[in-house]
Amino acid sequence: MKILRGAAFGMSEHIPAARWCLALAVIAFSAAVSVSRYIDLADTAAFSSYETLFMIMTDSINIVFIYLPAYLFTVCGIMFGSGFGGIEILRCHSRWDWLTGKLVVYAVNTLLFFAAVVAVNMFVCSRCFFFSSVWSSGFVGFRVMMGSPSSDFAAPPVITLTCASAAALLFYFFCGIINMLASVIFGRESAALFISLLTGIGVGMLNNMVYSNDTESQLIRCVVLAAASLLGYSLCLAVFGKKDLTRKSG
Protein backbone atom coordinates (compact mmCIF):
# COMPACT_ATOMS: atom_id res chain seq x y z
CA MET A 1 0.00 0.00 0.00
CA LYS A 2 2.84 2.38 0.79
CA ILE A 3 4.34 1.76 -2.64
CA LEU A 4 0.96 2.36 -4.29
CA ARG A 5 0.50 5.60 -2.35
CA GLY A 6 3.96 6.72 -3.43
CA ALA A 7 3.20 5.81 -7.04
CA ALA A 8 -0.15 7.63 -6.94
CA PHE A 9 1.52 10.73 -5.56
CA GLY A 10 4.26 10.45 -8.17
CA MET A 11 1.75 10.12 -11.02
CA SER A 12 0.04 13.31 -9.90
CA GLU A 13 3.39 15.10 -9.92
CA HIS A 14 5.14 13.55 -12.89
CA ILE A 15 2.88 13.72 -15.94
CA PRO A 16 4.08 17.16 -17.09
CA ALA A 17 1.57 18.60 -19.55
CA ALA A 18 4.09 20.69 -21.49
CA ARG A 19 6.48 17.79 -22.09
CA TRP A 20 3.65 15.49 -23.08
CA CYS A 21 2.25 18.02 -25.54
CA LEU A 22 5.68 18.31 -27.18
CA ALA A 23 6.07 14.52 -27.27
CA LEU A 24 2.66 14.07 -28.89
CA ALA A 25 3.53 16.71 -31.49
CA VAL A 26 6.76 14.84 -32.31
CA ILE A 27 4.90 11.53 -32.55
CA ALA A 28 2.24 12.96 -34.88
CA PHE A 29 4.77 14.70 -37.12
CA SER A 30 6.99 11.63 -37.37
CA ALA A 31 3.98 9.41 -38.16
CA ALA A 32 2.89 11.71 -40.99
CA VAL A 33 6.41 11.86 -42.46
CA SER A 34 6.94 8.09 -42.20
CA VAL A 35 3.63 7.20 -43.80
CA SER A 36 4.15 9.69 -46.62
CA ARG A 37 7.49 8.04 -47.34
CA TYR A 38 5.85 4.60 -47.56
CA ILE A 39 3.10 6.00 -49.79
CA ASP A 40 5.81 6.76 -52.34
CA LEU A 41 7.22 3.22 -51.99
CA ALA A 42 3.74 1.75 -52.43
CA ASP A 43 3.96 2.55 -56.14
CA THR A 44 6.01 -0.63 -56.50
CA ALA A 45 4.18 -2.74 -53.89
CA ALA A 46 0.72 -2.40 -52.34
CA PHE A 47 1.31 -2.24 -48.57
CA SER A 48 -1.35 -2.86 -45.94
CA SER A 49 -1.71 -0.76 -42.79
CA TYR A 50 -0.20 -3.53 -40.61
CA GLU A 51 2.75 -3.87 -42.99
CA THR A 52 3.37 -0.13 -42.93
CA LEU A 53 3.15 -0.05 -39.13
CA PHE A 54 5.57 -2.99 -38.95
CA MET A 55 8.12 -1.04 -41.01
CA ILE A 56 7.71 2.00 -38.76
CA MET A 57 8.07 -0.03 -35.54
CA THR A 58 11.22 -1.79 -36.76
CA ASP A 59 12.87 1.30 -38.26
CA SER A 60 15.80 2.44 -36.11
CA ILE A 61 15.43 6.02 -37.35
CA ASN A 62 11.96 6.22 -35.82
CA ILE A 63 12.48 4.10 -32.72
CA VAL A 64 16.00 5.22 -31.73
CA PHE A 65 16.56 8.70 -33.12
CA ILE A 66 13.07 10.25 -33.03
CA TYR A 67 10.84 8.59 -30.45
CA LEU A 68 13.56 7.71 -27.91
CA PRO A 69 14.71 11.32 -27.32
CA ALA A 70 11.05 12.40 -27.04
CA TYR A 71 10.39 9.63 -24.53
CA LEU A 72 13.44 10.37 -22.39
CA PHE A 73 12.69 14.10 -22.42
CA THR A 74 9.19 13.28 -21.18
CA VAL A 75 10.28 11.03 -18.28
CA CYS A 76 13.67 12.45 -17.32
CA GLY A 77 12.20 14.72 -14.61
CA ILE A 78 10.44 11.92 -12.71
CA MET A 79 13.20 11.54 -10.11
CA PHE A 80 13.45 15.24 -9.32
CA GLY A 81 9.93 16.33 -8.43
CA SER A 82 10.61 16.90 -4.74
CA GLY A 83 14.33 16.09 -4.62
CA PHE A 84 16.03 13.20 -2.89
CA GLY A 85 15.10 13.06 0.78
CA GLY A 86 11.90 15.06 0.20
CA ILE A 87 8.32 14.62 1.30
CA GLU A 88 7.75 11.61 -0.97
CA ILE A 89 10.29 9.49 0.92
CA LEU A 90 8.75 10.50 4.24
CA ARG A 91 5.32 9.48 3.00
CA CYS A 92 6.61 6.09 1.87
CA HIS A 93 8.54 5.57 5.16
CA SER A 94 11.53 4.03 3.35
CA ARG A 95 13.74 4.91 0.43
CA TRP A 96 13.19 1.47 -1.12
CA ASP A 97 9.42 1.93 -1.21
CA TRP A 98 9.96 5.41 -2.62
CA LEU A 99 12.18 4.10 -5.38
CA THR A 100 9.74 1.32 -6.21
CA GLY A 101 7.01 3.94 -6.46
CA LYS A 102 9.21 5.81 -8.93
CA LEU A 103 9.62 2.57 -10.90
CA VAL A 104 5.84 2.31 -11.19
CA VAL A 105 5.68 5.92 -12.40
CA TYR A 106 8.34 5.18 -15.05
CA ALA A 107 6.42 2.06 -16.14
CA VAL A 108 3.10 3.91 -16.45
CA ASN A 109 4.65 6.81 -18.37
CA THR A 110 6.41 4.34 -20.67
CA LEU A 111 3.15 2.51 -21.37
CA LEU A 112 1.32 5.77 -22.03
CA PHE A 113 4.05 7.05 -24.34
CA PHE A 114 4.29 3.82 -26.30
CA ALA A 115 0.51 3.51 -26.54
CA ALA A 116 0.49 7.01 -28.06
CA VAL A 117 3.19 5.99 -30.56
CA VAL A 118 1.30 2.88 -31.69
CA ALA A 119 -2.12 4.56 -31.71
CA VAL A 120 -1.06 7.63 -33.69
CA ASN A 121 0.93 5.61 -36.23
CA MET A 122 -1.87 3.06 -36.59
CA PHE A 123 -4.40 5.82 -37.14
CA VAL A 124 -2.30 7.50 -39.83
CA CYS A 125 -1.54 4.16 -41.51
CA SER A 126 -5.21 3.19 -41.52
CA ARG A 127 -6.12 6.41 -43.29
CA CYS A 128 -3.75 5.67 -46.16
CA PHE A 129 -3.52 1.87 -46.46
CA PHE A 130 -5.98 -1.03 -46.43
CA PHE A 131 -6.25 -3.65 -43.67
CA SER A 132 -5.14 -7.23 -44.29
CA SER A 133 -4.66 -10.19 -41.95
CA VAL A 134 -1.95 -11.73 -44.15
CA TRP A 135 1.34 -10.53 -45.58
CA SER A 136 1.11 -9.40 -49.19
CA SER A 137 3.50 -10.96 -51.68
CA GLY A 138 4.61 -7.50 -52.85
CA PHE A 139 5.54 -6.46 -49.31
CA VAL A 140 7.42 -9.69 -48.55
CA GLY A 141 9.31 -9.41 -51.83
CA PHE A 142 10.18 -5.79 -51.09
CA ARG A 143 11.48 -6.59 -47.59
CA VAL A 144 13.51 -9.58 -48.78
CA MET A 145 15.00 -7.41 -51.51
CA MET A 146 15.98 -4.90 -48.79
CA GLY A 147 17.82 -7.62 -46.85
CA SER A 148 15.23 -9.00 -44.42
CA PRO A 149 15.09 -12.80 -44.08
CA SER A 150 11.89 -14.42 -45.33
CA SER A 151 11.44 -16.06 -41.89
CA ASP A 152 10.35 -12.64 -40.57
CA PHE A 153 6.98 -13.24 -42.19
CA ALA A 154 6.28 -16.82 -41.09
CA ALA A 155 3.72 -15.66 -38.49
CA PRO A 156 0.67 -13.51 -39.29
CA PRO A 157 1.12 -9.71 -39.28
CA VAL A 158 -0.72 -9.11 -36.00
CA ILE A 159 1.44 -11.61 -34.06
CA THR A 160 4.69 -10.38 -35.61
CA LEU A 161 3.73 -6.74 -35.04
CA THR A 162 2.77 -7.45 -31.42
CA CYS A 163 6.14 -9.08 -30.70
CA ALA A 164 8.01 -6.22 -32.40
CA SER A 165 6.01 -3.66 -30.41
CA ALA A 166 6.66 -5.50 -27.14
CA ALA A 167 10.41 -5.48 -27.83
CA ALA A 168 10.33 -1.74 -28.59
CA LEU A 169 8.32 -1.07 -25.43
CA LEU A 170 10.83 -2.96 -23.28
CA PHE A 171 13.66 -1.11 -25.02
CA TYR A 172 12.15 2.20 -23.91
CA PHE A 173 11.55 0.89 -20.39
CA PHE A 174 15.19 -0.23 -20.19
CA CYS A 175 16.30 3.26 -21.22
CA GLY A 176 13.98 4.63 -18.53
CA ILE A 177 15.70 2.42 -15.94
CA ILE A 178 19.08 3.73 -17.10
CA ASN A 179 17.67 7.24 -16.68
CA MET A 180 16.64 6.33 -13.13
CA LEU A 181 20.06 4.87 -12.35
CA ALA A 182 21.91 7.90 -13.72
CA SER A 183 19.57 10.17 -11.75
CA VAL A 184 20.39 8.31 -8.54
CA ILE A 185 24.13 8.40 -9.19
CA PHE A 186 24.55 11.97 -10.44
CA GLY A 187 21.46 13.69 -9.06
CA ARG A 188 21.13 15.88 -12.15
CA GLU A 189 18.40 15.73 -14.77
CA SER A 190 20.68 16.85 -17.61
CA ALA A 191 23.28 14.16 -16.83
CA ALA A 192 20.58 11.47 -16.58
CA LEU A 193 19.08 12.52 -19.92
CA PHE A 194 22.46 12.53 -21.67
CA ILE A 195 23.60 9.17 -20.29
CA SER A 196 20.31 7.37 -20.91
CA LEU A 197 20.12 8.77 -24.44
CA LEU A 198 23.65 7.65 -25.29
CA THR A 199 22.97 4.22 -23.81
CA GLY A 200 19.74 3.91 -25.77
CA ILE A 201 21.42 4.88 -29.04
CA GLY A 202 24.20 2.36 -28.41
CA VAL A 203 21.77 -0.46 -27.62
CA GLY A 204 19.62 0.52 -30.59
CA MET A 205 22.59 0.34 -32.94
CA LEU A 206 23.56 -3.08 -31.58
CA ASN A 207 19.99 -4.25 -32.07
CA ASN A 208 20.06 -2.89 -35.62
CA MET A 209 22.91 -5.29 -36.41
CA VAL A 210 20.48 -8.19 -35.91
CA TYR A 211 18.52 -8.22 -39.16
CA SER A 212 15.97 -10.84 -38.15
CA ASN A 213 12.60 -9.52 -36.93
CA ASP A 214 10.64 -12.76 -36.69
CA THR A 215 8.63 -13.61 -33.57
CA GLU A 216 11.36 -15.77 -32.04
CA SER A 217 14.00 -13.04 -32.43
CA GLN A 218 11.65 -10.44 -30.97
CA LEU A 219 10.86 -12.64 -27.98
CA ILE A 220 14.58 -13.12 -27.35
CA ARG A 221 14.97 -9.33 -27.44
CA CYS A 222 12.13 -9.04 -24.91
CA VAL A 223 13.79 -11.50 -22.51
CA VAL A 224 17.19 -9.78 -22.78
CA LEU A 225 15.73 -6.30 -22.27
CA ALA A 226 13.59 -7.44 -19.34
CA ALA A 227 16.64 -9.03 -17.67
CA ALA A 228 18.72 -5.89 -18.32
CA SER A 229 15.97 -3.72 -16.82
CA LEU A 230 15.83 -5.92 -13.72
CA LEU A 231 19.60 -5.68 -13.36
CA GLY A 232 19.46 -1.90 -13.77
CA TYR A 233 16.78 -1.58 -11.10
CA SER A 234 18.79 -3.80 -8.74
CA LEU A 235 21.73 -1.43 -9.21
CA CYS A 236 19.40 1.50 -8.47
CA LEU A 237 18.37 -0.11 -5.20
CA ALA A 238 21.99 -0.81 -4.24
CA VAL A 239 23.21 2.70 -5.07
CA PHE A 240 20.23 4.50 -3.56
CA GLY A 241 20.49 2.43 -0.39
CA LYS A 242 23.96 3.91 0.22
CA LYS A 243 23.26 7.41 -1.07
CA ASP A 244 23.76 10.31 1.34
CA LEU A 245 20.41 12.06 1.21
CA THR A 246 21.61 14.97 3.35
CA ARG A 247 23.85 16.31 0.56
CA LYS A 248 22.36 18.46 -2.17
CA SER A 249 23.14 17.45 -5.71
CA GLY A 250 24.97 20.13 -7.64
Coordinates of C-alpha atoms in Angstrom, one line a residue:
M1 CA 0.0 0.0 0.0
K2 CA 2.8 2.4 0.8
I3 CA 4.3 1.8 -2.6
L4 CA 1.0 2.4 -4.3
R5 CA 0.5 5.6 -2.4
G6 CA 4.0 6.7 -3.4
A7 CA 3.2 5.8 -7.0
A8 CA -0.2 7.6 -6.9
F9 CA 1.5 10.7 -5.6
G10 CA 4.3 10.5 -8.2
M11 CA 1.8 10.1 -11.0
S12 CA 0.0 13.3 -9.9
E13 CA 3.4 15.1 -9.9
H14 CA 5.1 13.6 -12.9
I15 CA 2.9 13.7 -15.9
P16 CA 4.1 17.2 -17.1
A17 CA 1.6 18.6 -19.6
A18 CA 4.1 20.7 -21.5
R19 CA 6.5 17.8 -22.1
W20 CA 3.6 15.5 -23.1
C21 CA 2.3 18.0 -25.5
L22 CA 5.7 18.3 -27.2
A23 CA 6.1 14.5 -27.3
L24 CA 2.7 14.1 -28.9
A25 CA 3.5 16.7 -31.5
V26 CA 6.8 14.8 -32.3
I27 CA 4.9 11.5 -32.6
A28 CA 2.2 13.0 -34.9
F29 CA 4.8 14.7 -37.1
S30 CA 7.0 11.6 -37.4
A31 CA 4.0 9.4 -38.2
A32 CA 2.9 11.7 -41.0
V33 CA 6.4 11.9 -42.5
S34 CA 6.9 8.1 -42.2
V35 CA 3.6 7.2 -43.8
S36 CA 4.2 9.7 -46.6
R37 CA 7.5 8.0 -47.3
Y38 CA 5.8 4.6 -47.6
I39 CA 3.1 6.0 -49.8
D40 CA 5.8 6.8 -52.3
L41 CA 7.2 3.2 -52.0
A42 CA 3.7 1.8 -52.4
D43 CA 4.0 2.6 -56.1
T44 CA 6.0 -0.6 -56.5
A45 CA 4.2 -2.7 -53.9
A46 CA 0.7 -2.4 -52.3
F47 CA 1.3 -2.2 -48.6
S48 CA -1.4 -2.9 -45.9
S49 CA -1.7 -0.8 -42.8
Y50 CA -0.2 -3.5 -40.6
E51 CA 2.8 -3.9 -43.0
T52 CA 3.4 -0.1 -42.9
L53 CA 3.1 0.0 -39.1
F54 CA 5.6 -3.0 -39.0
M55 CA 8.1 -1.0 -41.0
I56 CA 7.7 2.0 -38.8
M57 CA 8.1 0.0 -35.5
T58 CA 11.2 -1.8 -36.8
D59 CA 12.9 1.3 -38.3
S60 CA 15.8 2.4 -36.1
I61 CA 15.4 6.0 -37.4
N62 CA 12.0 6.2 -35.8
I63 CA 12.5 4.1 -32.7
V64 CA 16.0 5.2 -31.7
F65 CA 16.6 8.7 -33.1
I66 CA 13.1 10.2 -33.0
Y67 CA 10.8 8.6 -30.4
L68 CA 13.6 7.7 -27.9
P69 CA 14.7 11.3 -27.3
A70 CA 11.1 12.4 -27.0
Y71 CA 10.4 9.6 -24.5
L72 CA 13.4 10.4 -22.4
F73 CA 12.7 14.1 -22.4
T74 CA 9.2 13.3 -21.2
V75 CA 10.3 11.0 -18.3
C76 CA 13.7 12.5 -17.3
G77 CA 12.2 14.7 -14.6
I78 CA 10.4 11.9 -12.7
M79 CA 13.2 11.5 -10.1
F80 CA 13.5 15.2 -9.3
G81 CA 9.9 16.3 -8.4
S82 CA 10.6 16.9 -4.7
G83 CA 14.3 16.1 -4.6
F84 CA 16.0 13.2 -2.9
G85 CA 15.1 13.1 0.8
G86 CA 11.9 15.1 0.2
I87 CA 8.3 14.6 1.3
E88 CA 7.7 11.6 -1.0
I89 CA 10.3 9.5 0.9
L90 CA 8.7 10.5 4.2
R91 CA 5.3 9.5 3.0
C92 CA 6.6 6.1 1.9
H93 CA 8.5 5.6 5.2
S94 CA 11.5 4.0 3.4
R95 CA 13.7 4.9 0.4
W96 CA 13.2 1.5 -1.1
D97 CA 9.4 1.9 -1.2
W98 CA 10.0 5.4 -2.6
L99 CA 12.2 4.1 -5.4
T100 CA 9.7 1.3 -6.2
G101 CA 7.0 3.9 -6.5
K102 CA 9.2 5.8 -8.9
L103 CA 9.6 2.6 -10.9
V104 CA 5.8 2.3 -11.2
V105 CA 5.7 5.9 -12.4
Y106 CA 8.3 5.2 -15.1
A107 CA 6.4 2.1 -16.1
V108 CA 3.1 3.9 -16.4
N109 CA 4.7 6.8 -18.4
T110 CA 6.4 4.3 -20.7
L111 CA 3.2 2.5 -21.4
L112 CA 1.3 5.8 -22.0
F113 CA 4.0 7.1 -24.3
F114 CA 4.3 3.8 -26.3
A115 CA 0.5 3.5 -26.5
A116 CA 0.5 7.0 -28.1
V117 CA 3.2 6.0 -30.6
V118 CA 1.3 2.9 -31.7
A119 CA -2.1 4.6 -31.7
V120 CA -1.1 7.6 -33.7
N121 CA 0.9 5.6 -36.2
M122 CA -1.9 3.1 -36.6
F123 CA -4.4 5.8 -37.1
V124 CA -2.3 7.5 -39.8
C125 CA -1.5 4.2 -41.5
S126 CA -5.2 3.2 -41.5
R127 CA -6.1 6.4 -43.3
C128 CA -3.7 5.7 -46.2
F129 CA -3.5 1.9 -46.5
F130 CA -6.0 -1.0 -46.4
F131 CA -6.2 -3.6 -43.7
S132 CA -5.1 -7.2 -44.3
S133 CA -4.7 -10.2 -41.9
V134 CA -2.0 -11.7 -44.2
W135 CA 1.3 -10.5 -45.6
S136 CA 1.1 -9.4 -49.2
S137 CA 3.5 -11.0 -51.7
G138 CA 4.6 -7.5 -52.8
F139 CA 5.5 -6.5 -49.3
V140 CA 7.4 -9.7 -48.5
G141 CA 9.3 -9.4 -51.8
F142 CA 10.2 -5.8 -51.1
R143 CA 11.5 -6.6 -47.6
V144 CA 13.5 -9.6 -48.8
M145 CA 15.0 -7.4 -51.5
M146 CA 16.0 -4.9 -48.8
G147 CA 17.8 -7.6 -46.8
S148 CA 15.2 -9.0 -44.4
P149 CA 15.1 -12.8 -44.1
S150 CA 11.9 -14.4 -45.3
S151 CA 11.4 -16.1 -41.9
D152 CA 10.3 -12.6 -40.6
F153 CA 7.0 -13.2 -42.2
A154 CA 6.3 -16.8 -41.1
A155 CA 3.7 -15.7 -38.5
P156 CA 0.7 -13.5 -39.3
P157 CA 1.1 -9.7 -39.3
V158 CA -0.7 -9.1 -36.0
I159 CA 1.4 -11.6 -34.1
T160 CA 4.7 -10.4 -35.6
L161 CA 3.7 -6.7 -35.0
T162 CA 2.8 -7.5 -31.4
C163 CA 6.1 -9.1 -30.7
A164 CA 8.0 -6.2 -32.4
S165 CA 6.0 -3.7 -30.4
A166 CA 6.7 -5.5 -27.1
A167 CA 10.4 -5.5 -27.8
A168 CA 10.3 -1.7 -28.6
L169 CA 8.3 -1.1 -25.4
L170 CA 10.8 -3.0 -23.3
F171 CA 13.7 -1.1 -25.0
Y172 CA 12.1 2.2 -23.9
F173 CA 11.6 0.9 -20.4
F174 CA 15.2 -0.2 -20.2
C175 CA 16.3 3.3 -21.2
G176 CA 14.0 4.6 -18.5
I177 CA 15.7 2.4 -15.9
I178 CA 19.1 3.7 -17.1
N179 CA 17.7 7.2 -16.7
M180 CA 16.6 6.3 -13.1
L181 CA 20.1 4.9 -12.3
A182 CA 21.9 7.9 -13.7
S183 CA 19.6 10.2 -11.7
V184 CA 20.4 8.3 -8.5
I185 CA 24.1 8.4 -9.2
F186 CA 24.5 12.0 -10.4
G187 CA 21.5 13.7 -9.1
R188 CA 21.1 15.9 -12.1
E189 CA 18.4 15.7 -14.8
S190 CA 20.7 16.9 -17.6
A191 CA 23.3 14.2 -16.8
A192 CA 20.6 11.5 -16.6
L193 CA 19.1 12.5 -19.9
F194 CA 22.5 12.5 -21.7
I195 CA 23.6 9.2 -20.3
S196 CA 20.3 7.4 -20.9
L197 CA 20.1 8.8 -24.4
L198 CA 23.7 7.6 -25.3
T199 CA 23.0 4.2 -23.8
G200 CA 19.7 3.9 -25.8
I201 CA 21.4 4.9 -29.0
G202 CA 24.2 2.4 -28.4
V203 CA 21.8 -0.5 -27.6
G204 CA 19.6 0.5 -30.6
M205 CA 22.6 0.3 -32.9
L206 CA 23.6 -3.1 -31.6
N207 CA 20.0 -4.3 -32.1
N208 CA 20.1 -2.9 -35.6
M209 CA 22.9 -5.3 -36.4
V210 CA 20.5 -8.2 -35.9
Y211 CA 18.5 -8.2 -39.2
S212 CA 16.0 -10.8 -38.2
N213 CA 12.6 -9.5 -36.9
D214 CA 10.6 -12.8 -36.7
T215 CA 8.6 -13.6 -33.6
E216 CA 11.4 -15.8 -32.0
S217 CA 14.0 -13.0 -32.4
Q218 CA 11.6 -10.4 -31.0
L219 CA 10.9 -12.6 -28.0
I220 CA 14.6 -13.1 -27.4
R221 CA 15.0 -9.3 -27.4
C222 CA 12.1 -9.0 -24.9
V223 CA 13.8 -11.5 -22.5
V224 CA 17.2 -9.8 -22.8
L225 CA 15.7 -6.3 -22.3
A226 CA 13.6 -7.4 -19.3
A227 CA 16.6 -9.0 -17.7
A228 CA 18.7 -5.9 -18.3
S229 CA 16.0 -3.7 -16.8
L230 CA 15.8 -5.9 -13.7
L231 CA 19.6 -5.7 -13.4
G232 CA 19.5 -1.9 -13.8
Y233 CA 16.8 -1.6 -11.1
S234 CA 18.8 -3.8 -8.7
L235 CA 21.7 -1.4 -9.2
C236 CA 19.4 1.5 -8.5
L237 CA 18.4 -0.1 -5.2
A238 CA 22.0 -0.8 -4.2
V239 CA 23.2 2.7 -5.1
F240 CA 20.2 4.5 -3.6
G241 CA 20.5 2.4 -0.4
K242 CA 24.0 3.9 0.2
K243 CA 23.3 7.4 -1.1
D244 CA 23.8 10.3 1.3
L245 CA 20.4 12.1 1.2
T246 CA 21.6 15.0 3.3
R247 CA 23.8 16.3 0.6
K248 CA 22.4 18.5 -2.2
S249 CA 23.1 17.4 -5.7
G250 CA 25.0 20.1 -7.6

